[in-house]
Amino acid sequence: MSAHDFSGFKLFDGGRAPNPRRVRMFLSEKGISVPLVPVDMEALGHRGEEVTARNPLQRLPVLELPDGRVLTESIAICRYFEALCPEPPLFGGDAFEQAAVEMWQRRAELNFLFTVAQAFRHLHPAMREWEVPQVADWGEANKPRAIAFAELLDGELANRRFVAGDTFSVADITAVIAADFCKPARIRIPEEFAHLRRWYDEVRERPSYRA
């Protein structure tokens, strides 16, 4: 558990949206408690003055420090807490591990979470007011890209326990949330990806998964 006192911080949180979930799961793995400021994204609360004043991109999560400084972007926020509370290390231990985690975190974000998000944002009717214009062809084009990365990851997980190695890391957090996001994006991961399924089931058993 963290010995730091984060009671003066504010984490503007978007509930079940993927990026807020990434930060909450990371904090849970660290044993860190930060006061949450819930933002109703379905009511477009992330476009309101409270968030916009802190992040002109109108995206969540947003971390506000007690002195008023602000950090946005999920991985930047996670790196901040990693530096303050290095145990357990979620960005790798030695030089090679840190580079491997960075590599797989980036791969999982760009090739899995991003592609799933594009399918969801450009195809789901609930996103019409968010993604203007919705481009259905682009949404459909991203579905096979997500499945292709899932297949690659399945092959990698035949040889190790977690995404970046044998130790759980932030790369697993990004990948499991991308896998979860496949359902609302209407992307079906093939059942024959047995190694991916084994990993997914194991990560879902971690207490942080429910953060």
Short mmCIF file of C-alpha atoms in Angstrom, two decimals:
data_model
loop_
_atom_site.label_atom_id
_atom_site.label_comp_id
_atom_site.label_asym_id
_atom_site.label_seq_id
_atom_site.Cartn_x
_atom_site.Cartn_y
_atom_site.Cartn_z
CA MET A 1 0.00 0.00 0.00
CA SER A 2 1.12 3.55 -0.68
CA ALA A 3 2.40 5.63 2.23
CA HIS A 4 1.61 8.85 0.35
CA ASP A 5 -1.38 11.01 1.22
CA PHE A 6 -3.31 11.89 -1.93
CA SER A 7 -6.37 13.27 -0.16
CA GLY A 8 -5.78 16.75 -1.62
CA PHE A 9 -5.81 15.48 -5.18
CA LYS A 10 -8.77 15.31 -7.56
CA LEU A 11 -9.17 12.67 -10.25
CA PHE A 12 -11.93 13.63 -12.68
CA ASP A 13 -13.30 10.25 -13.64
CA GLY A 14 -15.53 9.03 -16.45
CA GLY A 15 -16.87 5.80 -15.02
CA ARG A 16 -16.76 2.76 -17.32
CA ALA A 17 -15.08 4.58 -20.21
CA PRO A 18 -11.80 2.83 -21.14
CA ASN A 19 -9.27 5.53 -20.25
CA PRO A 20 -10.64 6.36 -16.81
CA ARG A 21 -10.76 2.61 -16.14
CA ARG A 22 -7.09 2.30 -17.05
CA VAL A 23 -6.07 4.80 -14.40
CA ARG A 24 -8.36 3.35 -11.73
CA MET A 25 -7.05 -0.15 -12.39
CA PHE A 26 -3.47 1.12 -12.21
CA LEU A 27 -4.12 2.90 -8.91
CA SER A 28 -5.77 -0.21 -7.51
CA GLU A 29 -2.72 -2.31 -8.38
CA LYS A 30 -0.59 0.23 -6.55
CA GLY A 31 -2.87 0.40 -3.52
CA ILE A 32 -3.31 4.15 -4.08
CA SER A 33 -6.48 5.99 -3.11
CA VAL A 34 -7.23 9.29 -4.87
CA PRO A 35 -10.51 11.22 -4.41
CA LEU A 36 -12.67 10.86 -7.51
CA VAL A 37 -14.78 13.58 -9.09
CA PRO A 38 -17.42 11.67 -11.11
CA VAL A 39 -18.22 13.09 -14.54
CA ASP A 40 -21.32 11.90 -16.39
CA MET A 41 -19.98 11.27 -19.87
CA GLU A 42 -23.33 10.09 -21.20
CA ALA A 43 -24.65 13.59 -20.41
CA LEU A 44 -21.52 15.03 -22.10
CA GLY A 45 -20.22 16.22 -18.75
CA HIS A 46 -16.66 16.00 -20.09
CA ARG A 47 -17.52 18.94 -22.34
CA GLY A 48 -18.62 21.09 -19.43
CA GLU A 49 -16.71 24.02 -17.95
CA GLU A 50 -15.24 22.06 -15.05
CA VAL A 51 -13.37 19.65 -17.31
CA THR A 52 -12.73 22.05 -20.19
CA ALA A 53 -10.97 24.51 -17.88
CA ARG A 54 -8.53 21.76 -16.91
CA ASN A 55 -8.29 19.97 -20.26
CA PRO A 56 -9.21 21.91 -23.40
CA LEU A 57 -9.35 18.60 -25.30
CA GLN A 58 -12.39 17.74 -23.13
CA ARG A 59 -11.19 14.23 -22.37
CA LEU A 60 -10.97 12.17 -19.23
CA PRO A 61 -9.34 11.32 -16.93
CA VAL A 62 -7.88 14.54 -15.54
CA LEU A 63 -5.69 14.65 -12.44
CA GLU A 64 -5.51 17.89 -10.45
CA LEU A 65 -2.76 18.24 -7.85
CA PRO A 66 -3.29 20.17 -4.60
CA ASP A 67 -1.28 23.12 -6.00
CA GLY A 68 -3.56 23.36 -9.03
CA ARG A 69 -1.28 21.74 -11.56
CA VAL A 70 -3.02 19.38 -13.95
CA LEU A 71 -2.07 16.18 -15.75
CA THR A 72 -4.12 14.58 -18.50
CA GLU A 73 -3.61 11.46 -20.66
CA SER A 74 -3.97 8.11 -18.92
CA ILE A 75 -0.40 6.87 -19.27
CA ALA A 76 1.06 10.22 -18.21
CA ILE A 77 -1.03 10.06 -15.03
CA CYS A 78 0.06 6.48 -14.44
CA ARG A 79 3.71 7.39 -14.92
CA TYR A 80 3.35 10.17 -12.36
CA PHE A 81 2.10 7.74 -9.75
CA GLU A 82 4.72 5.17 -10.75
CA ALA A 83 7.45 7.72 -9.99
CA LEU A 84 5.95 8.54 -6.61
CA CYS A 85 5.12 4.94 -5.68
CA PRO A 86 7.50 2.64 -7.56
CA GLU A 87 6.32 -0.56 -5.88
CA PRO A 88 5.01 -2.75 -7.34
CA PRO A 89 6.63 -1.68 -10.63
CA LEU A 90 4.03 -1.56 -13.39
CA PHE A 91 6.34 -0.01 -15.99
CA GLY A 92 9.04 -2.66 -15.63
CA GLY A 93 12.01 -3.20 -13.35
CA ASP A 94 15.42 -3.21 -15.06
CA ALA A 95 16.25 -1.40 -18.29
CA PHE A 96 15.12 -4.20 -20.59
CA GLU A 97 11.85 -4.74 -18.72
CA GLN A 98 11.03 -1.05 -18.87
CA ALA A 99 11.66 -0.99 -22.61
CA ALA A 100 9.59 -4.16 -23.14
CA VAL A 101 6.68 -2.73 -21.16
CA GLU A 102 6.88 0.51 -23.14
CA MET A 103 6.91 -1.46 -26.39
CA TRP A 104 3.91 -3.62 -25.53
CA GLN A 105 1.96 -0.82 -23.89
CA ARG A 106 2.34 1.21 -27.09
CA ARG A 107 1.42 -1.77 -29.26
CA ALA A 108 -1.65 -2.55 -27.17
CA GLU A 109 -2.75 1.07 -27.21
CA LEU A 110 -2.26 1.79 -30.92
CA ASN A 111 -3.13 -1.60 -32.41
CA PHE A 112 -5.83 -2.81 -30.03
CA LEU A 113 -7.45 -0.13 -27.86
CA PHE A 114 -7.38 2.51 -30.60
CA THR A 115 -8.77 0.23 -33.31
CA VAL A 116 -11.55 -1.05 -31.07
CA ALA A 117 -12.38 2.53 -30.07
CA GLN A 118 -12.58 3.61 -33.71
CA ALA A 119 -15.00 0.80 -34.49
CA PHE A 120 -17.14 1.78 -31.51
CA ARG A 121 -17.06 5.52 -32.13
CA HIS A 122 -17.86 5.28 -35.84
CA LEU A 123 -20.49 2.54 -35.73
CA HIS A 124 -22.39 2.73 -32.44
CA PRO A 125 -25.59 4.81 -32.61
CA ALA A 126 -24.95 6.26 -29.14
CA MET A 127 -21.79 7.95 -30.45
CA ARG A 128 -23.48 10.07 -33.12
CA GLU A 129 -23.17 13.24 -31.05
CA TRP A 130 -19.58 12.46 -30.07
CA GLU A 131 -18.02 11.48 -33.39
CA VAL A 132 -19.03 14.00 -36.04
CA PRO A 133 -19.05 12.81 -38.70
CA GLN A 134 -19.34 9.10 -38.09
CA VAL A 135 -17.64 7.24 -40.93
CA ALA A 136 -19.05 3.73 -41.01
CA ASP A 137 -16.46 2.43 -43.49
CA TRP A 138 -13.67 3.52 -41.14
CA GLY A 139 -15.36 1.81 -38.22
CA GLU A 140 -15.71 -1.43 -40.18
CA ALA A 141 -12.12 -1.20 -41.41
CA ASN A 142 -10.85 -1.23 -37.83
CA LYS A 143 -12.62 -4.43 -36.79
CA PRO A 144 -10.26 -6.82 -38.61
CA ARG A 145 -7.28 -4.79 -37.39
CA ALA A 146 -8.32 -5.38 -33.80
CA ILE A 147 -8.78 -9.10 -34.42
CA ALA A 148 -5.40 -9.31 -36.17
CA PHE A 149 -3.68 -7.82 -33.13
CA ALA A 150 -5.59 -10.16 -30.83
CA GLU A 151 -4.27 -13.06 -32.91
CA LEU A 152 -0.72 -11.75 -32.64
CA LEU A 153 -1.10 -11.35 -28.90
CA ASP A 154 -2.48 -14.86 -28.61
CA GLY A 155 0.71 -16.19 -30.18
CA GLU A 156 2.88 -14.12 -27.86
CA LEU A 157 0.99 -15.31 -24.79
CA ALA A 158 1.79 -18.90 -25.68
CA ASN A 159 5.29 -18.19 -24.37
CA ARG A 160 4.76 -15.95 -21.34
CA ARG A 161 2.24 -15.25 -18.62
CA PHE A 162 1.52 -11.58 -19.29
CA VAL A 163 1.61 -9.17 -22.22
CA ALA A 164 5.13 -7.78 -21.70
CA GLY A 165 6.70 -10.67 -19.79
CA ASP A 166 6.08 -12.84 -16.76
CA THR A 167 5.13 -9.89 -14.55
CA PHE A 168 1.85 -7.96 -14.67
CA SER A 169 2.27 -4.44 -16.07
CA VAL A 170 0.46 -1.42 -17.43
CA ALA A 171 0.50 -3.16 -20.83
CA ASP A 172 -1.88 -5.77 -19.41
CA ILE A 173 -4.19 -3.04 -18.16
CA THR A 174 -4.42 -1.45 -21.60
CA ALA A 175 -4.89 -4.80 -23.32
CA VAL A 176 -7.58 -6.15 -20.99
CA ILE A 177 -9.61 -2.95 -21.24
CA ALA A 178 -9.31 -3.09 -25.03
CA ALA A 179 -10.54 -6.70 -24.90
CA ASP A 180 -13.51 -5.64 -22.76
CA PHE A 181 -14.29 -2.81 -25.17
CA CYS A 182 -14.69 -5.31 -28.01
CA LYS A 183 -18.18 -6.25 -26.82
CA PRO A 184 -19.81 -2.80 -27.14
CA ALA A 185 -17.83 -2.31 -30.35
CA ARG A 186 -19.38 -5.56 -31.65
CA ILE A 187 -16.05 -7.20 -32.34
CA ARG A 188 -15.94 -10.93 -31.65
CA ILE A 189 -12.58 -12.32 -30.61
CA PRO A 190 -12.34 -15.90 -31.94
CA GLU A 191 -12.69 -18.59 -29.30
CA GLU A 192 -9.70 -20.46 -30.70
CA PHE A 193 -7.38 -17.80 -29.30
CA ALA A 194 -6.82 -20.04 -26.27
CA HIS A 195 -3.71 -18.32 -24.90
CA LEU A 196 -5.42 -14.93 -25.06
CA ARG A 197 -8.43 -16.42 -23.26
CA ARG A 198 -6.23 -17.91 -20.54
CA TRP A 199 -4.57 -14.52 -19.99
CA TYR A 200 -7.88 -12.65 -20.08
CA ASP A 201 -9.48 -14.93 -17.51
CA GLU A 202 -6.47 -14.57 -15.20
CA VAL A 203 -6.41 -10.78 -15.38
CA ARG A 204 -10.15 -10.63 -14.72
CA GLU A 205 -9.54 -12.41 -11.40
CA ARG A 206 -7.31 -9.60 -10.13
CA PRO A 207 -9.06 -7.28 -7.63
CA SER A 208 -7.98 -4.26 -9.68
CA TYR A 209 -10.13 -5.41 -12.60
CA ARG A 210 -13.22 -4.31 -10.67
CA ALA A 211 -11.83 -0.86 -9.81
#
